[in-house]
Tab-separated table of C-alpha atoms in Angstrom:
chain	number	residue	atom	x	y	z
X	1	MET	CA	46.519	33.429	53.077
X	2	SER	CA	42.910	32.568	52.046
X	3	THR	CA	41.587	33.583	48.616
X	4	TYR	CA	38.006	34.352	47.612
X	5	THR	CA	36.556	33.235	44.289
X	6	GLY	CA	33.205	32.696	42.632
X	7	SER	CA	29.942	34.588	42.577
X	8	LEU	CA	28.507	36.221	45.668
X	9	GLN	CA	24.951	35.032	44.990
X	10	PRO	CA	25.245	31.381	46.211
X	11	LYS	CA	27.458	32.205	49.237
X	12	LYS	CA	26.116	31.974	52.781
X	13	LYS	CA	25.935	34.827	55.252
X	14	GLN	CA	28.991	33.647	57.205
X	15	GLU	CA	31.085	33.544	54.007
X	16	LEU	CA	29.899	37.038	53.086
X	17	GLN	CA	30.829	38.299	56.550
X	18	GLY	CA	34.343	36.820	56.151
X	19	ILE	CA	34.767	38.602	52.802
X	20	ALA	CA	33.521	41.881	54.320
X	21	LEU	CA	36.016	41.637	57.191
X	22	ALA	CA	38.813	40.843	54.700
X	23	LEU	CA	37.823	43.975	52.711
X	24	ASN	CA	37.779	46.071	55.951
X	25	ILE	CA	34.097	46.966	55.585
X	26	SER	CA	31.146	46.461	57.918
X	27	ASP	CA	29.896	42.877	58.320
X	28	SER	CA	26.569	43.748	59.919
X	29	GLY	CA	23.142	43.475	58.376
X	30	THR	CA	21.249	40.805	56.419
X	31	ARG	CA	22.650	38.591	53.682
X	32	ASP	CA	21.296	40.837	50.878
X	33	GLU	CA	22.786	43.923	52.519
X	34	LEU	CA	26.182	42.216	52.785
X	35	GLN	CA	26.066	41.248	49.067
X	36	SER	CA	25.160	44.796	48.026
X	37	ARG	CA	27.872	46.307	50.234
X	38	ILE	CA	30.574	43.938	48.951
X	39	LYS	CA	29.572	44.464	45.283
X	40	THR	CA	29.707	48.257	45.716
X	41	HIS	CA	33.173	48.074	47.324
X	42	LEU	CA	34.463	45.738	44.607
X	43	SER	CA	33.224	47.983	41.802
X	44	GLN	CA	34.702	51.132	43.418
X	45	ASN	CA	38.132	49.511	43.960
X	46	GLU	CA	38.279	47.310	40.853
X	47	VAL	CA	41.649	48.689	39.696
X	48	THR	CA	43.476	47.608	42.843
X	49	LEU	CA	41.448	44.580	43.939
X	50	ALA	CA	41.194	42.915	40.508
X	51	GLU	CA	44.991	42.405	40.458
X	52	ASP	CA	45.059	41.182	44.045
X	53	PRO	CA	45.252	37.326	44.023
X	54	LYS	CA	43.209	37.269	47.221
X	55	PHE	CA	40.168	39.017	45.709
X	56	GLY	CA	40.844	38.573	41.972
X	57	GLY	CA	38.622	35.460	41.831
X	58	LEU	CA	35.592	37.616	42.617
X	59	TYR	CA	36.109	39.480	39.280
X	60	GLY	CA	35.926	36.371	37.003
X	61	ARG	CA	33.164	37.575	34.660
X	62	THR	CA	33.690	41.294	35.184
X	63	ARG	CA	37.256	41.169	33.894
X	64	LYS	CA	36.239	39.308	30.738
X	65	ARG	CA	33.612	41.887	30.003
X	66	SER	CA	36.152	44.669	30.444
X	67	VAL	CA	38.553	43.011	27.985
X	68	GLN	CA	35.903	42.604	25.282
X	69	PRO	CA	35.391	46.339	24.642
X	70	GLN	CA	39.156	46.757	24.159
X	71	MET	CA	39.264	43.952	21.584
X	72	GLN	CA	36.214	45.411	19.872
X	73	ALA	CA	37.936	48.760	19.614
X	74	VAL	CA	41.026	47.178	18.079
X	75	ARG	CA	38.868	45.341	15.520
X	76	GLU	CA	37.024	48.513	14.603
X	77	ASP	CA	40.343	50.322	14.035
X	78	ALA	CA	41.593	47.504	11.779
X	79	ILE	CA	38.337	47.502	9.800
X	80	SER	CA	38.458	51.255	9.323
X	81	VAL	CA	42.053	51.094	8.047
X	82	SER	CA	41.230	48.287	5.608
X	83	SER	CA	38.136	50.118	4.368
X	84	GLU	CA	40.208	53.236	3.680
X	85	ASP	CA	42.723	51.198	1.659
X	86	HIS	CA	39.898	49.589	-0.284
X	87	ASP	CA	38.383	52.992	-1.075
X	88	ASP	CA	41.727	54.237	-2.386
X	89	ARG	CA	42.050	51.211	-4.664
X	90	VAL	CA	38.518	51.631	-5.986
X	91	ARG	CA	39.129	55.305	-6.788
X	92	THR	CA	42.365	54.449	-8.603
X	93	MET	CA	40.696	51.721	-10.708
X	94	SER	CA	37.731	53.943	-11.595
X	95	THR	CA	40.123	56.722	-12.719
X	96	ARG	CA	41.959	54.290	-15.002
X	97	LYS	CA	38.688	52.999	-16.476
X	98	VAL	CA	37.457	56.525	-17.249
X	99	SER	CA	40.729	57.373	-18.940
X	100	ARG	CA	40.490	54.254	-21.095
X	101	GLN	CA	36.915	55.045	-22.135
X	102	GLN	CA	37.809	58.623	-23.065
X	103	ALA	CA	40.718	57.514	-25.258
X	104	PRO	CA	39.685	57.289	-28.981
X	105	ARG	CA	39.507	53.810	-30.452
X	106	LYS	CA	41.437	53.031	-33.579
X	107	THR	CA	39.234	51.565	-36.284
X	108	PRO	CA	40.920	49.289	-38.827
X	109	PRO	CA	40.938	50.468	-42.433
X	110	PRO	CA	38.230	48.938	-44.634
X	111	ASN	CA	39.237	45.885	-46.645
X	112	ASP	CA	37.630	45.065	-49.993
X	113	SER	CA	37.810	41.284	-49.517
X	114	THR	CA	36.110	41.496	-46.126
X	115	THR	CA	33.331	43.667	-47.527
X	116	LYS	CA	32.796	41.232	-50.395
X	117	VAL	CA	32.540	38.215	-48.080
X	118	MET	CA	30.061	39.984	-45.782
X	119	ALA	CA	27.917	40.907	-48.769
X	120	GLU	CA	27.866	37.308	-49.971
X	121	LEU	CA	26.754	36.118	-46.515
X	122	GLU	CA	23.619	38.269	-46.536
X	123	PRO	CA	20.396	36.140	-46.399
X	124	ALA	CA	19.130	37.614	-49.642
X	125	ASN	CA	22.256	36.482	-51.523
X	126	LEU	CA	22.327	32.894	-50.132
X	127	PRO	CA	21.015	30.024	-52.364
X	128	PRO	CA	17.665	28.468	-51.404
X	129	LEU	CA	17.751	25.450	-49.062
X	130	PRO	CA	16.638	22.027	-50.350
X	131	PRO	CA	13.252	20.735	-49.118
X	132	SER	CA	13.513	18.917	-45.761
X	133	PRO	CA	12.306	15.270	-45.623
X	134	ILE	CA	11.370	15.581	-41.944
X	135	PRO	CA	7.799	16.956	-42.384
X	136	SER	CA	6.898	14.258	-44.899
X	137	ALA	CA	8.318	11.525	-42.641
X	138	VAL	CA	6.422	12.911	-39.654
X	139	SER	CA	3.173	13.017	-41.622
X	140	GLN	CA	3.669	9.405	-42.754
X	141	VAL	CA	4.285	8.242	-39.181
X	142	VAL	CA	1.216	10.118	-37.942
X	143	SER	CA	-0.980	8.629	-40.673
X	144	ALA	CA	0.349	5.111	-39.953
X	145	ILE	CA	-0.307	5.548	-36.235
X	146	GLY	CA	-3.781	6.837	-37.013
X	147	ARG	CA	-4.580	3.795	-39.196
X	148	ASP	CA	-3.181	1.395	-36.571
X	149	THR	CA	-5.123	3.142	-33.799
X	150	THR	CA	-8.364	2.957	-35.758
X	151	ALA	CA	-7.855	-0.745	-36.478
X	152	LEU	CA	-6.974	-1.387	-32.835
X	153	VAL	CA	-10.078	0.434	-31.593
X	154	GLN	CA	-12.295	-1.516	-33.990
X	155	GLU	CA	-10.710	-4.803	-32.907
X	156	VAL	CA	-11.212	-3.967	-29.226
X	157	ARG	CA	-14.853	-3.048	-29.816
X	158	GLN	CA	-15.443	-6.250	-31.767
X	159	HIS	CA	-13.819	-8.242	-28.981
X	160	GLN	CA	-16.046	-6.517	-26.438
X	161	ARG	CA	-19.154	-7.336	-28.459
X	162	SER	CA	-18.108	-10.973	-28.791
X	163	MET	CA	-17.425	-11.184	-25.068
X	164	ALA	CA	-20.846	-9.689	-24.322
X	165	VAL	CA	-22.521	-12.208	-26.635
X	166	GLU	CA	-20.594	-15.118	-25.076
X	167	GLY	CA	-21.390	-13.882	-21.573
X	168	HIS	CA	-25.098	-13.611	-22.396
X	169	ARG	CA	-25.030	-17.095	-23.919
X	170	LEU	CA	-23.260	-18.517	-20.855
X	171	LEU	CA	-25.818	-16.866	-18.599
X	172	LYS	CA	-28.690	-18.345	-20.578
X	173	ASN	CA	-27.130	-21.821	-20.499
X	174	THR	CA	-26.536	-21.582	-16.755
X	175	GLN	CA	-30.096	-20.398	-16.228
X	176	GLY	CA	-31.447	-23.291	-18.278
X	177	PHE	CA	-29.293	-25.796	-16.383
X	178	LEU	CA	-30.311	-24.517	-12.935
X	179	SER	CA	-33.986	-24.243	-13.925
X	180	ASP	CA	-34.206	-28.028	-14.238
X	181	ALA	CA	-35.335	-29.843	-11.051
X	182	THR	CA	-33.402	-32.970	-12.029
X	183	ASN	CA	-30.140	-31.010	-12.187
X	184	ILE	CA	-30.832	-29.389	-8.812
X	185	TYR	CA	-31.519	-32.841	-7.360
X	186	THR	CA	-28.155	-34.058	-8.731
X	187	ILE	CA	-26.316	-31.024	-7.294
X	188	THR	CA	-27.780	-31.576	-3.805
X	189	LEU	CA	-26.773	-35.243	-3.991
X	190	LEU	CA	-23.189	-34.355	-4.908
X	191	VAL	CA	-22.930	-31.749	-2.136
X	192	GLU	CA	-24.286	-34.184	0.453
X	193	LEU	CA	-21.973	-36.970	-0.740
X	194	THR	CA	-18.938	-34.659	-0.633
X	195	LEU	CA	-19.655	-33.588	2.940
X	196	MET	CA	-20.098	-37.191	4.038
X	197	LEU	CA	-16.874	-38.382	2.389
X	198	TYR	CA	-14.979	-35.471	3.920
X	199	SER	CA	-16.185	-36.581	7.355
X	200	VAL	CA	-15.501	-40.287	6.836
X	201	LEU	CA	-12.279	-40.485	4.829
X	202	PRO	CA	-8.929	-40.107	6.603
X	203	PHE	CA	-6.605	-37.714	4.799
X	204	SER	CA	-2.850	-37.786	4.360
X	205	HIS	CA	-0.702	-34.839	3.281
X	206	LEU	CA	1.808	-34.669	0.464
X	207	ARG	CA	4.563	-32.188	1.359
X	208	ILE	CA	6.349	-30.529	-1.559
X	209	PRO	CA	9.397	-28.264	-0.906
X	210	LEU	CA	9.244	-24.995	-2.830
X	211	ASN	CA	12.703	-23.509	-2.155
X	212	ALA	CA	16.319	-24.683	-1.923
X	213	PRO	CA	17.613	-27.246	-1.074
X	214	TYR	CA	14.260	-28.815	-2.123
X	215	LYS	CA	14.610	-31.497	0.527
X	216	LEU	CA	12.640	-32.299	3.657
X	217	ASP	CA	14.320	-35.230	5.429
X	218	ASP	CA	18.017	-34.785	4.710
X	219	PRO	CA	20.370	-35.331	7.699
X	220	ILE	CA	23.160	-33.355	5.997
X	221	SER	CA	21.535	-30.146	4.747
X	222	PRO	CA	18.784	-28.170	6.491
X	223	PRO	CA	15.244	-28.720	5.149
X	224	SER	CA	13.363	-26.293	2.961
X	225	THR	CA	11.562	-23.526	4.794
X	226	LEU	CA	8.741	-23.099	2.244
X	227	VAL	CA	6.668	-26.282	1.922
X	228	ALA	CA	3.303	-26.864	0.199
X	229	SER	CA	1.044	-29.408	1.909
X	230	ILE	CA	-1.524	-31.100	-0.378
X	231	PRO	CA	-4.151	-33.262	1.372
X	232	TYR	CA	-5.353	-36.497	-0.278
X	233	PRO	CA	-7.504	-39.420	0.944
X	234	THR	CA	-5.646	-42.449	2.194
X	235	PRO	CA	-5.864	-45.105	-0.564
X	236	SER	CA	-5.898	-48.045	1.833
X	237	TYR	CA	-9.189	-46.866	3.362
X	238	PHE	CA	-11.023	-47.573	0.092
X	239	LEU	CA	-10.318	-51.276	0.593
X	240	SER	CA	-11.991	-51.370	4.003
X	241	GLY	CA	-15.672	-52.269	4.453
X	242	THR	CA	-16.443	-49.275	6.668
X	243	LEU	CA	-16.573	-46.823	3.784
X	244	TRP	CA	-18.829	-48.975	1.621
X	245	ALA	CA	-21.193	-49.673	4.535
X	246	VAL	CA	-21.617	-45.934	5.117
X	247	LEU	CA	-22.202	-45.344	1.402
X	248	ALA	CA	-24.883	-48.087	1.308
X	249	LYS	CA	-26.689	-46.628	4.348
X	250	TRP	CA	-26.641	-43.182	2.767
X	251	SER	CA	-27.578	-44.142	-0.813
X	252	LEU	CA	-30.571	-46.309	0.144
X	253	PRO	CA	-32.890	-43.527	1.512
X	254	THR	CA	-31.280	-40.738	-0.554
X	255	LEU	CA	-30.851	-42.281	-4.003
X	256	VAL	CA	-32.259	-45.780	-4.468
X	257	ILE	CA	-35.749	-45.540	-2.924
X	258	PRO	CA	-36.534	-42.016	-4.314
X	259	GLN	CA	-35.413	-43.008	-7.821
X	260	LEU	CA	-37.541	-46.172	-7.705
X	261	CYS	CA	-40.622	-44.256	-6.557
X	262	GLY	CA	-39.998	-41.491	-9.140
X	263	ALA	CA	-39.969	-44.070	-11.914
X	264	LEU	CA	-43.240	-45.669	-10.683
X	265	ILE	CA	-45.229	-42.551	-9.662
X	266	SER	CA	-45.580	-39.509	-11.907
X	267	PHE	CA	-47.940	-36.521	-11.628
X	268	SER	CA	-46.755	-34.643	-14.688
X	269	VAL	CA	-48.747	-34.395	-17.920
X	270	PRO	CA	-47.622	-36.166	-20.006
X	271	PRO	CA	-46.012	-38.548	-17.483
X	272	ARG	CA	-42.213	-38.386	-17.259
X	273	GLU	CA	-39.902	-41.351	-16.993
X	274	VAL	CA	-38.630	-40.141	-13.609
X	275	ASP	CA	-40.786	-37.554	-11.866
X	276	PRO	CA	-38.671	-35.090	-9.810
X	277	VAL	CA	-41.671	-34.146	-7.655
X	278	THR	CA	-42.077	-37.746	-6.541
X	279	ILE	CA	-38.333	-38.048	-5.936
X	280	GLY	CA	-38.345	-34.931	-3.741
X	281	ILE	CA	-41.351	-36.063	-1.682
X	282	VAL	CA	-39.989	-39.559	-1.081
X	283	ARG	CA	-36.485	-38.274	-0.256
X	284	VAL	CA	-37.808	-35.866	2.358
X	285	ALA	CA	-40.000	-38.609	3.863
X	286	CYS	CA	-37.119	-41.106	4.073
X	287	THR	CA	-34.756	-38.534	5.578
X	288	VAL	CA	-37.214	-37.394	8.259
X	289	ALA	CA	-38.393	-40.928	9.084
X	290	SER	CA	-35.045	-42.345	10.222
X	291	ARG	CA	-31.290	-41.752	10.160
X	292	TRP	CA	-30.706	-45.120	8.468
X	293	GLY	CA	-27.609	-45.776	10.550
X	294	ILE	CA	-25.871	-42.484	9.627
X	295	THR	CA	-24.850	-40.633	12.798
X	296	ASP	CA	-24.605	-36.879	13.163
X	297	ASP	CA	-20.811	-36.976	13.347
X	298	ILE	CA	-20.758	-38.343	9.782
X	299	LEU	CA	-23.519	-36.165	8.314
X	300	GLY	CA	-25.953	-34.137	10.398
X	301	SER	CA	-29.658	-34.871	9.992
X	302	GLN	CA	-30.467	-31.150	9.612
X	303	TRP	CA	-28.201	-30.940	6.547
X	304	ARG	CA	-29.822	-34.032	4.999
X	305	ILE	CA	-33.322	-32.629	5.598
X	306	LEU	CA	-32.262	-29.249	4.175
X	307	SER	CA	-30.820	-30.849	1.037
X	308	ALA	CA	-33.934	-32.986	0.445
X	309	SER	CA	-36.262	-30.029	1.071
X	310	VAL	CA	-34.425	-27.804	-1.400
X	311	GLY	CA	-34.679	-30.457	-4.118
X	312	ALA	CA	-38.398	-31.009	-3.439
X	313	ALA	CA	-39.164	-27.252	-3.421
X	314	PHE	CA	-37.528	-26.674	-6.807
X	315	ALA	CA	-39.313	-29.735	-8.208
X	316	PHE	CA	-42.684	-28.256	-7.105
X	317	ALA	CA	-41.730	-24.901	-8.637
X	318	GLU	CA	-40.906	-26.580	-11.941
X	319	ALA	CA	-44.178	-28.530	-11.930
X	320	VAL	CA	-46.210	-25.368	-11.265
X	321	GLY	CA	-44.421	-23.540	-14.079
X	322	GLN	CA	-45.016	-26.380	-16.517
X	323	ARG	CA	-48.736	-26.526	-15.656
X	324	ARG	CA	-49.072	-22.790	-16.161
X	325	ARG	CA	-47.264	-22.873	-19.497
X	326	ALA	CA	-49.474	-25.799	-20.580
X	327	SER	CA	-52.653	-23.911	-19.652
X	328	LEU	CA	-51.511	-20.781	-21.490
X	329	LEU	CA	-50.637	-22.861	-24.541
X	330	SER	CA	-54.060	-24.538	-24.531
X	331	GLN	CA	-55.812	-21.173	-24.202
X	332	SER	CA	-53.865	-19.728	-27.105
X	333	THR	CA	-54.684	-22.841	-29.198
X	334	LEU	CA	-58.410	-22.528	-28.472
X	335	THR	CA	-58.322	-18.823	-29.314
X	336	SER	CA	-56.604	-19.469	-32.617
X	337	GLN	CA	-59.094	-22.189	-33.477
X	338	GLU	CA	-62.074	-19.931	-32.711
X	339	THR	CA	-60.699	-17.140	-34.899
């Protein structure tokens, strides 16, 4: 005997026709008509067909929905019974409470000792309290903090003024140092020499471990992962003749010849022992004239020309400023003599 289960919606037309024939109803029409006809027959004969194992599977969801109202009714009956019991208990408790409130309370007879103690505890009969030391201590702390704060503010302001004075003095000293053409000439020489040595000297690196086990080449323990590498020039290179040959080729047009000409030729009034204007002119001329055996891989010619030009320009600026100050001083002297 075949049984039918599941919903009618996903079934094919042939399956619906087989169910219709099993229910002894017409199996003609379209698929939707067969579904509607079978559903109507199942709903009209639910009492008999729902218990039939052959067609009971078609009532899967319908039977559950029919059971739920019955359970809901049982729950409602239980809730109503419990609510009635609760109401009876509440009425009984309220009746007892009212009866207790209506009953007269028994007041104890007055006692003389109790009355005397209560009278002594009145605020008017209590002795005065001693003065509290807390306000005076608080005022002392506040005054001490105020004095310390005032002294601290004055010290900070004085420190600020001293820092401002020192900063202004440092600025003036730096301005005076950089306003000298000889100092600028020395700075350009040092910069040029540093660049050349950096290009010529071979560098080695000193490796310093910064974490445990503070070892680098230990076959037993792993090396340190954090290492500081400090470069330094190889000492053996200072004993070779290559370095000193490069220094001689650089110092001859950059240092020796300009210094010699600056000591012999001076355009300043009064003449200076070493004229920076002459040094700048001769240094630019020697740099532009020839490389003097210094290739561009050691020190580029454009950097040498730039360094010499900067020194010469500041030397001219200093000479112009000195001439102007000298003329103004002479004019003021003549004016004072005439008056």
